[in-house]
PDB file of C-alpha atoms in Angstrom:
ATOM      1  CA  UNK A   1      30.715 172.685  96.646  1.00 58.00           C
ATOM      2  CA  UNK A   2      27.303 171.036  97.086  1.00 62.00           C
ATOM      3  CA  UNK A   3      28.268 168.303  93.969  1.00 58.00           C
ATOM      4  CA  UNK A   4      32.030 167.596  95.686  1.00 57.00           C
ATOM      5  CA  UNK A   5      29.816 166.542  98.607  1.00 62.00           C
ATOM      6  CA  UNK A   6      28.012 164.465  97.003  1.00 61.00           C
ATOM      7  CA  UNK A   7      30.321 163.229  95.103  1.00 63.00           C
ATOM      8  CA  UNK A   8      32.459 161.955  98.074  1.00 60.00           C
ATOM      9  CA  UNK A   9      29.149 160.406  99.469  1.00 63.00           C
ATOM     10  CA  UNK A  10      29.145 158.479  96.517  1.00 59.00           C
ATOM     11  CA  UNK A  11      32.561 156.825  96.896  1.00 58.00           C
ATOM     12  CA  UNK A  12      31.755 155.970 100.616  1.00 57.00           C
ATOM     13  CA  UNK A  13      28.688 153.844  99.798  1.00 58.00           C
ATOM     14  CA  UNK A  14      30.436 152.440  97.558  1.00 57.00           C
ATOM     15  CA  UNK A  15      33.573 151.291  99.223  1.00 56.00           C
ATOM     16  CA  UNK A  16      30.980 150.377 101.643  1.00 54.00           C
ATOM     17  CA  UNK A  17      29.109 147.631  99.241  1.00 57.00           C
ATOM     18  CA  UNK A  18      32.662 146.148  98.280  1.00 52.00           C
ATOM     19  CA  UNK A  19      33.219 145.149 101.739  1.00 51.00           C
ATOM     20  CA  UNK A  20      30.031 143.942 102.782  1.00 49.00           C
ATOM     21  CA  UNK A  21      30.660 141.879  99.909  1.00 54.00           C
ATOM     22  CA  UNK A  22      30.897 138.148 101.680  1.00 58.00           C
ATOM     23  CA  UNK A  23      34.201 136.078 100.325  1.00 59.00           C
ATOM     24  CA  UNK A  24      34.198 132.566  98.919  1.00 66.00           C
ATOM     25  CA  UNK A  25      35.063 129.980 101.044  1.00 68.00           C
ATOM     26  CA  UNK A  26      38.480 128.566 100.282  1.00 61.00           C
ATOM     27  CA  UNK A  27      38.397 125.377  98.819  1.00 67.00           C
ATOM     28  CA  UNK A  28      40.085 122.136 100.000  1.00 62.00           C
ATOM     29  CA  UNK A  29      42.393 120.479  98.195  1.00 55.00           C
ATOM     30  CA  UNK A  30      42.118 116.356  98.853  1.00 59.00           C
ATOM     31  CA  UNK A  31      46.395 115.241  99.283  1.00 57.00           C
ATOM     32  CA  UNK A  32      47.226 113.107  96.480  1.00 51.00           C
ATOM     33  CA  UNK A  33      50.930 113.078  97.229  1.00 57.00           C
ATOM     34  CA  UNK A  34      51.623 110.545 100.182  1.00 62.00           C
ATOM     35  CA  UNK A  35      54.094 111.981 103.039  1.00 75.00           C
ATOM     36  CA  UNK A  36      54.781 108.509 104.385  1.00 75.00           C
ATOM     37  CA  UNK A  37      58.378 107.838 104.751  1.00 67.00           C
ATOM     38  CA  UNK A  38      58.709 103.909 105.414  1.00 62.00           C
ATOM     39  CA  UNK A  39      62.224 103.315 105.669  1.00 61.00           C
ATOM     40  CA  UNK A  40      62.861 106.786 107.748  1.00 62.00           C
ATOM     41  CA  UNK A  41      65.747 108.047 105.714  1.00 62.00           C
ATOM     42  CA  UNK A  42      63.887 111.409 105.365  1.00 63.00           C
ATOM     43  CA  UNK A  43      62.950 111.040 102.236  1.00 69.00           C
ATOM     44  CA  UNK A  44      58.863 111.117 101.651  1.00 70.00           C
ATOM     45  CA  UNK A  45      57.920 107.549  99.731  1.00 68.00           C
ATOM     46  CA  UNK A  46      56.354 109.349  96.415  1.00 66.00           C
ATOM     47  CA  UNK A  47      60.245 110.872  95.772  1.00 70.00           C
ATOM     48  CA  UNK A  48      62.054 108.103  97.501  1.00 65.00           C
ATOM     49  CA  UNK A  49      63.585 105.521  94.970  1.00 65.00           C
ATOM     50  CA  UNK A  50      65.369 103.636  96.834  1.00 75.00           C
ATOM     51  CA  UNK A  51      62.669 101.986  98.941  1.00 70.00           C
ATOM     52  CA  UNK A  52      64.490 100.242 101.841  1.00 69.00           C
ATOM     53  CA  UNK A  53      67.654 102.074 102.741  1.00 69.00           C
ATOM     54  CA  UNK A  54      69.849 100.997 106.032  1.00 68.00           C
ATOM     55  CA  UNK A  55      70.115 103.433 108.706  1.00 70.00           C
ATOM     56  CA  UNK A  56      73.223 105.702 109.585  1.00 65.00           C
ATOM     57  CA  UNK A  57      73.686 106.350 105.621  1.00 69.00           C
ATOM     58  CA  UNK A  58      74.050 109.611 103.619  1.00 73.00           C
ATOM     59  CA  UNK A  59      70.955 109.618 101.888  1.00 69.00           C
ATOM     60  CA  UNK A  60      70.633 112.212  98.621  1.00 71.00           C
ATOM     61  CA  UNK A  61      67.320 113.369  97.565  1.00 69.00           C
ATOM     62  CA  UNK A  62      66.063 110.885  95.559  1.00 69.00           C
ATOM     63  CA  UNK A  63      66.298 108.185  98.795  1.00 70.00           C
ATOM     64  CA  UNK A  64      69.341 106.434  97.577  1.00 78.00           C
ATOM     65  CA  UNK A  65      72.663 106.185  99.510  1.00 71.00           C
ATOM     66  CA  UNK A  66      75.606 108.221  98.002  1.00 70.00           C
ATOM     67  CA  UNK A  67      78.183 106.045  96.155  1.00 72.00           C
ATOM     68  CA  UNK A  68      81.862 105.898  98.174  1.00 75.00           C
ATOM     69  CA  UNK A  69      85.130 104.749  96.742  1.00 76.00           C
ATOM     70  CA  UNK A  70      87.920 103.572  99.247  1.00 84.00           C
ATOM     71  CA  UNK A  71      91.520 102.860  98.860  1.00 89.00           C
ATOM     72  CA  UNK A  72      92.269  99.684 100.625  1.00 90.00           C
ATOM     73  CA  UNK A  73      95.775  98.587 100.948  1.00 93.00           C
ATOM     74  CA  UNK A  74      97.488  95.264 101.701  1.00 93.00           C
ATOM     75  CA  UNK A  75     101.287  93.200 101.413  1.00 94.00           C
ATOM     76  CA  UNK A  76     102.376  89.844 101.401  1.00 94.00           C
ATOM     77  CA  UNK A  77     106.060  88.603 101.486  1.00 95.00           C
ATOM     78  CA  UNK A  78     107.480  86.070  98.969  1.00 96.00           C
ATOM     79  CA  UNK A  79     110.256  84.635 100.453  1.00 95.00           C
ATOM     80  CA  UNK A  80     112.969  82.991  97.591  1.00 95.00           C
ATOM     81  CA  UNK A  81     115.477  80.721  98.750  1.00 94.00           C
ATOM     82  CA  UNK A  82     119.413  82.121  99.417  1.00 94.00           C
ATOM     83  CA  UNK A  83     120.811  83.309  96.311  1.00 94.00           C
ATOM     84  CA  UNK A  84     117.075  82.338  94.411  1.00 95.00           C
ATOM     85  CA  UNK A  85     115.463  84.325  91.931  1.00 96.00           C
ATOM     86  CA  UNK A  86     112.754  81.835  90.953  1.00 96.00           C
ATOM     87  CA  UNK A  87     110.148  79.706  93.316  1.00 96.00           C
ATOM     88  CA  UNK A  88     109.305  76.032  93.844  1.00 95.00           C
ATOM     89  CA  UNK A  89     106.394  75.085  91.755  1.00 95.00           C
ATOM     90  CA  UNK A  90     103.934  74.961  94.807  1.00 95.00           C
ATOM     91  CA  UNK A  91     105.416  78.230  95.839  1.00 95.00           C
ATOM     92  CA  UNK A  92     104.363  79.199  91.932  1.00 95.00           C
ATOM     93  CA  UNK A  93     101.037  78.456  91.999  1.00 95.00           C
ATOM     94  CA  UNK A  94     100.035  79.695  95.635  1.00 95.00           C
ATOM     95  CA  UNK A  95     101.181  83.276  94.242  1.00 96.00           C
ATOM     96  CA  UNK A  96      99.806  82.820  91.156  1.00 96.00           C
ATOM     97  CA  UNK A  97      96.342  82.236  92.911  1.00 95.00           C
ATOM     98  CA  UNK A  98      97.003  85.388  95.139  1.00 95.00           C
ATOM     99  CA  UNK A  99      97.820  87.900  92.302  1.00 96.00           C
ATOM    100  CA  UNK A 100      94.740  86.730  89.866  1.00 95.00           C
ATOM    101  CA  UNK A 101      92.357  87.478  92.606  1.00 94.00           C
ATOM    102  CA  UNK A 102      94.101  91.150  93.012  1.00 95.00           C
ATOM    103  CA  UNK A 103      93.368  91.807  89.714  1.00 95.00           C
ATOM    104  CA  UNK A 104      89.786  91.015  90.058  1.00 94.00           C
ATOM    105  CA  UNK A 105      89.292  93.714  91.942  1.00 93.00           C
ATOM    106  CA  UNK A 106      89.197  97.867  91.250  1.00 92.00           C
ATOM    107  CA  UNK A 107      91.544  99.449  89.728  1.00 93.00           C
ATOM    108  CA  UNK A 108      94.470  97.082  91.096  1.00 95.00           C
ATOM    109  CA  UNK A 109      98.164  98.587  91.678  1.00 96.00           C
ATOM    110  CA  UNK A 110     100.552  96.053  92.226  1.00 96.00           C
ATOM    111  CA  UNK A 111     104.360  97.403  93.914  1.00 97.00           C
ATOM    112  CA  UNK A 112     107.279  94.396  93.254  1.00 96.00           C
ATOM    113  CA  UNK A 113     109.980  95.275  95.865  1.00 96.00           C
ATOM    114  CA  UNK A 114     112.730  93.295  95.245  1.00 95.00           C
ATOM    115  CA  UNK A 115     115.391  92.833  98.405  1.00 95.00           C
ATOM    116  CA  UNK A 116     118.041  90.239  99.169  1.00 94.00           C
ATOM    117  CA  UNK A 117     119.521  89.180 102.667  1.00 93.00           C
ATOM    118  CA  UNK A 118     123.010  91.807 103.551  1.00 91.00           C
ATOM    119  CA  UNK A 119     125.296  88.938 102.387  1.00 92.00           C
ATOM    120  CA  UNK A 120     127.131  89.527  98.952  1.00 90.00           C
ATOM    121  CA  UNK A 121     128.238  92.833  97.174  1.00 93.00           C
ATOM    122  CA  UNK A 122     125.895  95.596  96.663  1.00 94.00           C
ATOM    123  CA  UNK A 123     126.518  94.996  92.888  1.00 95.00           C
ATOM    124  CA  UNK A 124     125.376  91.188  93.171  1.00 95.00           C
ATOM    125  CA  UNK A 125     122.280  91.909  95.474  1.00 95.00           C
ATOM    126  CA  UNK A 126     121.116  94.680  93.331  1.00 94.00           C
ATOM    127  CA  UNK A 127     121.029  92.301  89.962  1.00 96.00           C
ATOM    128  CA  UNK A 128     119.500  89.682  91.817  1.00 96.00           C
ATOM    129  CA  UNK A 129     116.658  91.721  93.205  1.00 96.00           C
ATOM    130  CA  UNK A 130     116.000  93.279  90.168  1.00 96.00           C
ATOM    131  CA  UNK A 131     115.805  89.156  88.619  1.00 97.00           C
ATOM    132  CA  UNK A 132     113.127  88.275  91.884  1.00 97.00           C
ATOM    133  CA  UNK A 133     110.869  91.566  90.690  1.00 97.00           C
ATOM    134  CA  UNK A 134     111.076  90.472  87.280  1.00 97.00           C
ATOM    135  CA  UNK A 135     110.121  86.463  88.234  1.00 97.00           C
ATOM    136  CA  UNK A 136     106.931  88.028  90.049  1.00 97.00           C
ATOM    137  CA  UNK A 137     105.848  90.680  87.628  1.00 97.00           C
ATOM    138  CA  UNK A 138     105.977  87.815  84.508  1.00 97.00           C
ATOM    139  CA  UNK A 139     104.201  85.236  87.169  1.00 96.00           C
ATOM    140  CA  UNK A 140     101.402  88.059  86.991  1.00 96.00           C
ATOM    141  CA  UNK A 141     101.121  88.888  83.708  1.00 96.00           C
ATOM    142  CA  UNK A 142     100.278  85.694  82.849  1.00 96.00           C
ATOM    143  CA  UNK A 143      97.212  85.582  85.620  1.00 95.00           C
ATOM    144  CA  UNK A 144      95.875  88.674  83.519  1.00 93.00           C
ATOM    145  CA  UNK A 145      97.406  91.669  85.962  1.00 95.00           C
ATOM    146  CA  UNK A 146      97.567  94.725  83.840  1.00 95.00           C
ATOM    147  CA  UNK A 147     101.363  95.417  82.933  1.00 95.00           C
ATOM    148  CA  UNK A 148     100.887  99.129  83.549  1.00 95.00           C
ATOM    149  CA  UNK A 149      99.881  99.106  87.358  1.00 96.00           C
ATOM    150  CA  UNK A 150     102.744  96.637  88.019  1.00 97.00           C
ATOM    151  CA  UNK A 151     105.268  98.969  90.018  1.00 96.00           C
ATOM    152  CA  UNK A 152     108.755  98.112  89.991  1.00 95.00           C
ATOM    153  CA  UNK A 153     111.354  98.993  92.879  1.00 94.00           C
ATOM    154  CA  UNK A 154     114.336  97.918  94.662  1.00 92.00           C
ATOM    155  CA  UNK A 155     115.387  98.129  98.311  1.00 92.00           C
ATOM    156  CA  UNK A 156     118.055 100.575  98.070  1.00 90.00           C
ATOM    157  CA  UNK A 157     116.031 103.471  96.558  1.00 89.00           C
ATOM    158  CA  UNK A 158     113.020 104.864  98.084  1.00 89.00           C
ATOM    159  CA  UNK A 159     109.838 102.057  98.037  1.00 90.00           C
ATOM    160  CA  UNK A 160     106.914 100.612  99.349  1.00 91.00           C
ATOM    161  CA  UNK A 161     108.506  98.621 102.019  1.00 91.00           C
ATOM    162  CA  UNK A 162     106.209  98.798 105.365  1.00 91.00           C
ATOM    163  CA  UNK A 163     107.072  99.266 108.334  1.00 89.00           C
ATOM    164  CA  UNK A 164     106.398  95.968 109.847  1.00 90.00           C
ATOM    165  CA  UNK A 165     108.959  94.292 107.136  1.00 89.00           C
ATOM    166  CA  UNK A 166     112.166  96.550 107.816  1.00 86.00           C
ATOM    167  CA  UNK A 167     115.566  94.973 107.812  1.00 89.00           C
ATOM    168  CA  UNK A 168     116.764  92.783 104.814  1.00 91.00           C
ATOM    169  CA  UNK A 169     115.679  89.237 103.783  1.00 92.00           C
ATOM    170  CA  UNK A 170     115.875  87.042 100.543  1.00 91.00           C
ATOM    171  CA  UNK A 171     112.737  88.202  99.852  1.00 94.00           C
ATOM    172  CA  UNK A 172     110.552  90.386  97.692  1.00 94.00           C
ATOM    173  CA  UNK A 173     107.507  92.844  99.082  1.00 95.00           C
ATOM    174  CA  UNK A 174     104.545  92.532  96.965  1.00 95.00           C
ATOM    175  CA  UNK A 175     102.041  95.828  98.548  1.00 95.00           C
ATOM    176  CA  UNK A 176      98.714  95.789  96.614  1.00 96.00           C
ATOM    177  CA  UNK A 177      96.562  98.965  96.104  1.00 94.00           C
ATOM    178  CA  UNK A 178      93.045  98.594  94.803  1.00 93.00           C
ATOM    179  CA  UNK A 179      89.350 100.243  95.495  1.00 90.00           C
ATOM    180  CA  UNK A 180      86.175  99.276  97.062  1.00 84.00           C
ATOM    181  CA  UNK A 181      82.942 101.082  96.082  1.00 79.00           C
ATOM    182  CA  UNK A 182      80.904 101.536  98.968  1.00 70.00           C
ATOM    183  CA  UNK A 183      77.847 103.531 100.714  1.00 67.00           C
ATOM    184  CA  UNK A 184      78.945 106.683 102.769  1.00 67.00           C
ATOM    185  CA  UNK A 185      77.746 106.488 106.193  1.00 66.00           C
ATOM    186  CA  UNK A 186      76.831 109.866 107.978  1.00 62.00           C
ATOM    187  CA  UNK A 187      78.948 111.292 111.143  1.00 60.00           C
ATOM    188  CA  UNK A 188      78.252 110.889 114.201  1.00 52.00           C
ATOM    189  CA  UNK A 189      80.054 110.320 118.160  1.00 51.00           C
ATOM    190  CA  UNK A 190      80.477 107.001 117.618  1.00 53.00           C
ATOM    191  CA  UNK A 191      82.570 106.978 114.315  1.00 50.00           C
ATOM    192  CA  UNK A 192      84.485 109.826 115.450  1.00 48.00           C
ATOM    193  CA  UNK A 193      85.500 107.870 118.438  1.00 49.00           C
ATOM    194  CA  UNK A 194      86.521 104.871 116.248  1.00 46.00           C
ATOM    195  CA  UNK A 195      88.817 107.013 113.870  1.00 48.00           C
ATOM    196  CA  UNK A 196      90.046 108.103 117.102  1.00 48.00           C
ATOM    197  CA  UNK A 197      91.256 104.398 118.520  1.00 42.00           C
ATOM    198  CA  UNK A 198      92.826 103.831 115.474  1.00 47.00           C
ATOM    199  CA  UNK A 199      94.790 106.445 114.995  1.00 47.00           C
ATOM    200  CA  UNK A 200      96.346 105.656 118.496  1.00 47.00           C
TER     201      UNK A 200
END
């Protein structure tokens, strides 16, 4: 009994010693990593590698604005002459100049509606809007427009027509699709309310 006692006396002094025991102080660490964020995108400098970015952007984490691709969407009207399926030579080149700058851009799509006035058999019209697509789509081949996004159509079948252009003319309906890379720019009250006037 007497050693148990003793024993146990033991262990208290020396739990005792371990926590008199005085700790080391905890060292400082100098920062070597700046935390300034100069352009205020949210993105600390030392990870930011795009250094200047424009406010109201989606920024990912390495600083940079994330990449957008739009679909923009336009049409012009080349009007023939009654009964035409071919253009004047000044008539020529102004479309030629249109169409080569189209297919500068994206990923150009290029829809050739062909239409005619109401006069004349549906069996004449139909020929001769068939020969105005086919005038348009050789004019822009030769400025370099790629032959598969050239989209052929007529007015009697379902097309690109818009709205604006309804009825029937001796005309044909060029509408031009192509893409626009861009920067996406982050939500907010504002935007929302400009989706919103448009859509009205």
């Amino acid at each position: 009994m007497r050693l148990l006692q003793i024993q146990l006396i033991l262990c208290a002094l020396f739990l005792l010693q371990g926590c008199a025991e005085t700790a080391e102080p905890f060292e400082v660490v100098p920062q070597t990593r700046a935390l300034q964020d100069s352009d205020v995108d949210g993105v600390i400098d030392a990870r930011d590698n795009c250094a200047s970015t424009n406010k109201g952007l989606v920024i990912s984490n390495d600083g940079c604005p994330s990449p957008t691709v739009t679909l923009k969407e336009d049409f012009r009207v080349v009007m023939f002459g009654f009964d035409k399926d071919k253009l004047s030579p000044e008539e020529d080149a102004k479309w030629k100049g249109i169409i080569a700058n189209l297919a500068k851009r994206q990923s150009p799509v290029l829809y050739l509606v062909g239409d005619t006035s109401e006069e004349g058999t549906e069996h004449y019209n139909s020929a001769l809007a068939k020969r105005r697509v086919a005038y348009i789509r050789q004019l822009a081949l030769s400025q370099g427009f790629p032959a598969d996004a050239i989209k052929e159509e007529v007015y009697y079948s379902k097309n690109h027509i818009p709205q604006q252009v309804s009825g029937r003319e001796h005309r044909l309906v060029g509408v031009a699709t192509w893409q626009e890379a861009g920067e996406a720019k982050m939500w907010d009250i504002y935007t929302s309310e400009r989706k919103d006037l448009k859509a009205k």
